[in-house]
């Protein structure tokens, strides 16, 4: 018997109503992947675990501000985790323009990567599009910082990043 996919929207809306069971289910489903993102961005397990804890506290506290009409529930959750991680990197002075070690590969469990259409789309991109996109998302770098790192023009980086984002959106709209 097939297990239905997890409904992140419903879980977040239930969290907004104070449903602790929904929050526990949400945590069980997403904490391992969020930890993978934290490890990728922060490089230290203890710091990544703190990030996941802090992100889920914010998810619980702010669940009522989630609006399904504005976007995907998982994207909303990961934006919280990503911004927290970038904030930690900036506070620690670890986020600098030339420091992009490891930002050109995708994090996470390979078994999940094959099933995730966004990860699949990113993995299939050529390096000229994937590199700037990952540097911007995981590293928080600006177009100018990416252009400096890649020794190319800001216009070219912007173009490749926008093409990458378009290629991710197109398969999902079909």
PDB file of C-alpha atoms in Angstrom:
ATOM      1  CA  UNK A   1       0.000   0.000   0.000  1.00  0.00           C
ATOM      2  CA  UNK A   2       1.461   3.340  -1.070  1.00  0.00           C
ATOM      3  CA  UNK A   3       2.056   6.027   1.511  1.00  0.00           C
ATOM      4  CA  UNK A   4       0.601   9.391   0.453  1.00  0.00           C
ATOM      5  CA  UNK A   5       3.076  12.254   0.119  1.00  0.00           C
ATOM      6  CA  UNK A   6       3.493  14.472   3.154  1.00  0.00           C
ATOM      7  CA  UNK A   7       1.317  17.597   2.989  1.00  0.00           C
ATOM      8  CA  UNK A   8       3.593  20.424   4.126  1.00  0.00           C
ATOM      9  CA  UNK A   9       0.959  23.096   3.556  1.00  0.00           C
ATOM     10  CA  UNK A  10      -1.552  21.303   5.785  1.00  0.00           C
ATOM     11  CA  UNK A  11       1.105  20.679   8.439  1.00  0.00           C
ATOM     12  CA  UNK A  12       2.112  24.354   8.560  1.00  0.00           C
ATOM     13  CA  UNK A  13      -1.496  25.482   8.705  1.00  0.00           C
ATOM     14  CA  UNK A  14      -2.101  23.021  11.560  1.00  0.00           C
ATOM     15  CA  UNK A  15       0.991  24.389  13.335  1.00  0.00           C
ATOM     16  CA  UNK A  16      -0.479  27.868  12.977  1.00  0.00           C
ATOM     17  CA  UNK A  17      -3.537  26.557  14.828  1.00  0.00           C
ATOM     18  CA  UNK A  18      -1.302  25.216  17.622  1.00  0.00           C
ATOM     19  CA  UNK A  19      -1.304  21.529  16.624  1.00  0.00           C
ATOM     20  CA  UNK A  20       1.811  20.094  18.279  1.00  0.00           C
ATOM     21  CA  UNK A  21       1.371  16.687  16.586  1.00  0.00           C
ATOM     22  CA  UNK A  22       1.488  18.363  13.178  1.00  0.00           C
ATOM     23  CA  UNK A  23       4.659  20.154  14.240  1.00  0.00           C
ATOM     24  CA  UNK A  24       6.262  16.871  15.372  1.00  0.00           C
ATOM     25  CA  UNK A  25       5.367  15.240  12.040  1.00  0.00           C
ATOM     26  CA  UNK A  26       6.762  18.221  10.159  1.00  0.00           C
ATOM     27  CA  UNK A  27       9.978  18.016  12.167  1.00  0.00           C
ATOM     28  CA  UNK A  28      10.306  14.248  11.583  1.00  0.00           C
ATOM     29  CA  UNK A  29       9.828  14.675   7.837  1.00  0.00           C
ATOM     30  CA  UNK A  30      12.093  17.646   7.260  1.00  0.00           C
ATOM     31  CA  UNK A  31      14.721  17.912  10.016  1.00  0.00           C
ATOM     32  CA  UNK A  32      17.146  15.420   8.384  1.00  0.00           C
ATOM     33  CA  UNK A  33      17.138  17.330   5.087  1.00  0.00           C
ATOM     34  CA  UNK A  34      17.375  20.672   6.856  1.00  0.00           C
ATOM     35  CA  UNK A  35      20.340  19.312   8.817  1.00  0.00           C
ATOM     36  CA  UNK A  36      21.999  18.389   5.502  1.00  0.00           C
ATOM     37  CA  UNK A  37      21.549  21.981   4.329  1.00  0.00           C
ATOM     38  CA  UNK A  38      22.942  23.254   7.643  1.00  0.00           C
ATOM     39  CA  UNK A  39      25.971  20.974   7.381  1.00  0.00           C
ATOM     40  CA  UNK A  40      26.565  22.102   3.816  1.00  0.00           C
ATOM     41  CA  UNK A  41      26.418  25.768   4.713  1.00  0.00           C
ATOM     42  CA  UNK A  42      27.999  25.788   8.179  1.00  0.00           C
ATOM     43  CA  UNK A  43      30.397  22.798   8.016  1.00  0.00           C
ATOM     44  CA  UNK A  44      30.052  21.919  11.705  1.00  0.00           C
ATOM     45  CA  UNK A  45      27.509  19.428  12.970  1.00  0.00           C
ATOM     46  CA  UNK A  46      26.833  21.141  16.318  1.00  0.00           C
ATOM     47  CA  UNK A  47      26.265  24.489  14.608  1.00  0.00           C
ATOM     48  CA  UNK A  48      24.058  22.834  11.983  1.00  0.00           C
ATOM     49  CA  UNK A  49      22.014  21.128  14.704  1.00  0.00           C
ATOM     50  CA  UNK A  50      21.579  24.495  16.444  1.00  0.00           C
ATOM     51  CA  UNK A  51      20.462  25.962  13.135  1.00  0.00           C
ATOM     52  CA  UNK A  52      17.809  23.263  12.696  1.00  0.00           C
ATOM     53  CA  UNK A  53      16.560  23.797  16.243  1.00  0.00           C
ATOM     54  CA  UNK A  54      16.413  27.576  15.785  1.00  0.00           C
ATOM     55  CA  UNK A  55      14.743  27.263  12.375  1.00  0.00           C
ATOM     56  CA  UNK A  56      12.042  24.959  13.714  1.00  0.00           C
ATOM     57  CA  UNK A  57      11.401  27.259  16.667  1.00  0.00           C
ATOM     58  CA  UNK A  58      10.872  30.092  14.184  1.00  0.00           C
ATOM     59  CA  UNK A  59       8.721  27.866  11.985  1.00  0.00           C
ATOM     60  CA  UNK A  60       6.500  27.065  14.979  1.00  0.00           C
ATOM     61  CA  UNK A  61       6.312  30.673  16.155  1.00  0.00           C
ATOM     62  CA  UNK A  62       5.687  32.103  12.674  1.00  0.00           C
ATOM     63  CA  UNK A  63       3.536  29.377  11.118  1.00  0.00           C
ATOM     64  CA  UNK A  64       0.560  31.736  11.162  1.00  0.00           C
ATOM     65  CA  UNK A  65       2.414  34.069   8.778  1.00  0.00           C
ATOM     66  CA  UNK A  66       2.755  31.334   6.135  1.00  0.00           C
ATOM     67  CA  UNK A  67       0.436  31.971   3.183  1.00  0.00           C
ATOM     68  CA  UNK A  68       0.031  29.062   0.719  1.00  0.00           C
ATOM     69  CA  UNK A  69      -0.930  31.550  -2.002  1.00  0.00           C
ATOM     70  CA  UNK A  70       2.545  33.104  -1.738  1.00  0.00           C
ATOM     71  CA  UNK A  71       4.531  29.912  -2.292  1.00  0.00           C
ATOM     72  CA  UNK A  72       5.456  26.389  -1.324  1.00  0.00           C
ATOM     73  CA  UNK A  73       5.530  25.450   2.378  1.00  0.00           C
ATOM     74  CA  UNK A  74       8.927  23.751   2.130  1.00  0.00           C
ATOM     75  CA  UNK A  75      10.389  26.787   0.367  1.00  0.00           C
ATOM     76  CA  UNK A  76       9.061  28.986   3.178  1.00  0.00           C
ATOM     77  CA  UNK A  77      10.654  26.719   5.791  1.00  0.00           C
ATOM     78  CA  UNK A  78      13.992  26.563   3.975  1.00  0.00           C
ATOM     79  CA  UNK A  79      14.102  30.310   3.519  1.00  0.00           C
ATOM     80  CA  UNK A  80      13.989  30.591   7.306  1.00  0.00           C
ATOM     81  CA  UNK A  81      16.823  28.067   7.696  1.00  0.00           C
ATOM     82  CA  UNK A  82      18.895  29.618   4.909  1.00  0.00           C
ATOM     83  CA  UNK A  83      18.642  33.160   6.240  1.00  0.00           C
ATOM     84  CA  UNK A  84      19.543  31.956   9.730  1.00  0.00           C
ATOM     85  CA  UNK A  85      22.577  30.119   8.330  1.00  0.00           C
ATOM     86  CA  UNK A  86      23.709  33.142   6.324  1.00  0.00           C
ATOM     87  CA  UNK A  87      23.303  35.310   9.400  1.00  0.00           C
ATOM     88  CA  UNK A  88      25.510  32.921  11.390  1.00  0.00           C
ATOM     89  CA  UNK A  89      28.147  32.965   8.655  1.00  0.00           C
ATOM     90  CA  UNK A  90      28.173  36.747   8.558  1.00  0.00           C
ATOM     91  CA  UNK A  91      28.393  37.036  12.355  1.00  0.00           C
ATOM     92  CA  UNK A  92      31.300  34.619  12.417  1.00  0.00           C
ATOM     93  CA  UNK A  93      33.032  36.545   9.633  1.00  0.00           C
ATOM     94  CA  UNK A  94      33.049  33.386   7.510  1.00  0.00           C
ATOM     95  CA  UNK A  95      31.056  34.824   4.616  1.00  0.00           C
ATOM     96  CA  UNK A  96      33.575  36.530   2.356  1.00  0.00           C
ATOM     97  CA  UNK A  97      33.667  36.998  -1.430  1.00  0.00           C
ATOM     98  CA  UNK A  98      36.532  34.605  -2.201  1.00  0.00           C
ATOM     99  CA  UNK A  99      35.521  31.879   0.226  1.00  0.00           C
ATOM    100  CA  UNK A 100      33.372  29.486  -1.814  1.00  0.00           C
ATOM    101  CA  UNK A 101      34.878  26.107  -0.976  1.00  0.00           C
ATOM    102  CA  UNK A 102      32.240  23.435  -1.385  1.00  0.00           C
ATOM    103  CA  UNK A 103      29.555  25.712  -2.781  1.00  0.00           C
ATOM    104  CA  UNK A 104      29.588  24.042  -6.174  1.00  0.00           C
ATOM    105  CA  UNK A 105      28.037  20.756  -5.053  1.00  0.00           C
ATOM    106  CA  UNK A 106      24.608  19.873  -3.768  1.00  0.00           C
ATOM    107  CA  UNK A 107      24.020  18.727  -0.194  1.00  0.00           C
ATOM    108  CA  UNK A 108      21.759  16.003   1.024  1.00  0.00           C
ATOM    109  CA  UNK A 109      21.003  12.369   0.814  1.00  0.00           C
ATOM    110  CA  UNK A 110      21.484  11.014  -2.709  1.00  0.00           C
ATOM    111  CA  UNK A 111      18.365   8.874  -2.388  1.00  0.00           C
ATOM    112  CA  UNK A 112      16.264  11.987  -1.816  1.00  0.00           C
ATOM    113  CA  UNK A 113      18.038  13.926  -4.568  1.00  0.00           C
ATOM    114  CA  UNK A 114      16.768  11.607  -7.295  1.00  0.00           C
ATOM    115  CA  UNK A 115      13.179  12.107  -6.128  1.00  0.00           C
ATOM    116  CA  UNK A 116      13.335  15.872  -5.744  1.00  0.00           C
ATOM    117  CA  UNK A 117      12.569  17.591  -9.054  1.00  0.00           C
ATOM    118  CA  UNK A 118      14.297  20.833  -8.074  1.00  0.00           C
ATOM    119  CA  UNK A 119      17.491  19.074  -7.047  1.00  0.00           C
ATOM    120  CA  UNK A 120      17.304  17.022 -10.229  1.00  0.00           C
ATOM    121  CA  UNK A 121      16.909  20.159 -12.331  1.00  0.00           C
ATOM    122  CA  UNK A 122      19.868  21.815 -10.624  1.00  0.00           C
ATOM    123  CA  UNK A 123      22.027  18.708 -10.916  1.00  0.00           C
ATOM    124  CA  UNK A 124      21.350  18.521 -14.662  1.00  0.00           C
ATOM    125  CA  UNK A 125      22.377  22.147 -15.301  1.00  0.00           C
ATOM    126  CA  UNK A 126      25.655  22.974 -16.937  1.00  0.00           C
ATOM    127  CA  UNK A 127      28.269  24.454 -14.593  1.00  0.00           C
ATOM    128  CA  UNK A 128      27.912  27.994 -15.981  1.00  0.00           C
ATOM    129  CA  UNK A 129      24.381  28.113 -14.536  1.00  0.00           C
ATOM    130  CA  UNK A 130      24.637  25.765 -11.566  1.00  0.00           C
ATOM    131  CA  UNK A 131      27.756  27.373 -10.043  1.00  0.00           C
ATOM    132  CA  UNK A 132      26.397  30.927  -9.719  1.00  0.00           C
ATOM    133  CA  UNK A 133      23.023  29.643  -8.506  1.00  0.00           C
ATOM    134  CA  UNK A 134      24.583  27.544  -5.735  1.00  0.00           C
ATOM    135  CA  UNK A 135      26.976  30.324  -4.750  1.00  0.00           C
ATOM    136  CA  UNK A 136      24.047  32.737  -4.425  1.00  0.00           C
ATOM    137  CA  UNK A 137      21.782  30.319  -2.557  1.00  0.00           C
ATOM    138  CA  UNK A 138      24.198  28.515  -0.236  1.00  0.00           C
ATOM    139  CA  UNK A 139      26.775  31.253   0.118  1.00  0.00           C
ATOM    140  CA  UNK A 140      24.570  34.327   0.009  1.00  0.00           C
ATOM    141  CA  UNK A 141      26.883  35.967  -2.519  1.00  0.00           C
ATOM    142  CA  UNK A 142      25.792  38.909  -4.653  1.00  0.00           C
ATOM    143  CA  UNK A 143      26.056  38.957  -8.435  1.00  0.00           C
ATOM    144  CA  UNK A 144      29.133  41.165  -8.088  1.00  0.00           C
ATOM    145  CA  UNK A 145      30.856  38.795  -5.645  1.00  0.00           C
ATOM    146  CA  UNK A 146      30.114  35.793  -7.865  1.00  0.00           C
ATOM    147  CA  UNK A 147      31.417  37.651 -10.932  1.00  0.00           C
ATOM    148  CA  UNK A 148      34.657  38.447  -9.102  1.00  0.00           C
ATOM    149  CA  UNK A 149      35.071  34.817  -8.011  1.00  0.00           C
ATOM    150  CA  UNK A 150      34.337  33.465 -11.490  1.00  0.00           C
ATOM    151  CA  UNK A 151      36.304  36.216 -13.256  1.00  0.00           C
ATOM    152  CA  UNK A 152      33.379  37.159 -15.473  1.00  0.00           C
ATOM    153  CA  UNK A 153      30.969  40.069 -15.818  1.00  0.00           C
ATOM    154  CA  UNK A 154      28.126  40.774 -13.441  1.00  0.00           C
ATOM    155  CA  UNK A 155      25.786  40.847 -16.439  1.00  0.00           C
ATOM    156  CA  UNK A 156      26.842  37.331 -17.418  1.00  0.00           C
ATOM    157  CA  UNK A 157      26.365  36.031 -13.855  1.00  0.00           C
ATOM    158  CA  UNK A 158      22.924  37.633 -13.654  1.00  0.00           C
ATOM    159  CA  UNK A 159      21.950  36.125 -17.020  1.00  0.00           C
ATOM    160  CA  UNK A 160      23.119  32.616 -16.053  1.00  0.00           C
ATOM    161  CA  UNK A 161      21.412  32.788 -12.668  1.00  0.00           C
ATOM    162  CA  UNK A 162      18.131  33.928 -14.178  1.00  0.00           C
ATOM    163  CA  UNK A 163      18.322  31.189 -16.827  1.00  0.00           C
ATOM    164  CA  UNK A 164      18.964  28.638 -14.070  1.00  0.00           C
ATOM    165  CA  UNK A 165      15.945  29.807 -12.100  1.00  0.00           C
ATOM    166  CA  UNK A 166      13.789  29.748 -15.238  1.00  0.00           C
ATOM    167  CA  UNK A 167      14.863  26.177 -16.016  1.00  0.00           C
ATOM    168  CA  UNK A 168      13.846  25.111 -12.495  1.00  0.00           C
ATOM    169  CA  UNK A 169      10.415  26.755 -12.800  1.00  0.00           C
ATOM    170  CA  UNK A 170       9.558  25.500 -16.307  1.00  0.00           C
ATOM    171  CA  UNK A 171       9.335  21.745 -15.569  1.00  0.00           C
ATOM    172  CA  UNK A 172       7.182  22.440 -12.499  1.00  0.00           C
ATOM    173  CA  UNK A 173       4.718  24.574 -14.467  1.00  0.00           C
ATOM    174  CA  UNK A 174       4.184  21.893 -17.091  1.00  0.00           C
TER     175      UNK A 174
END
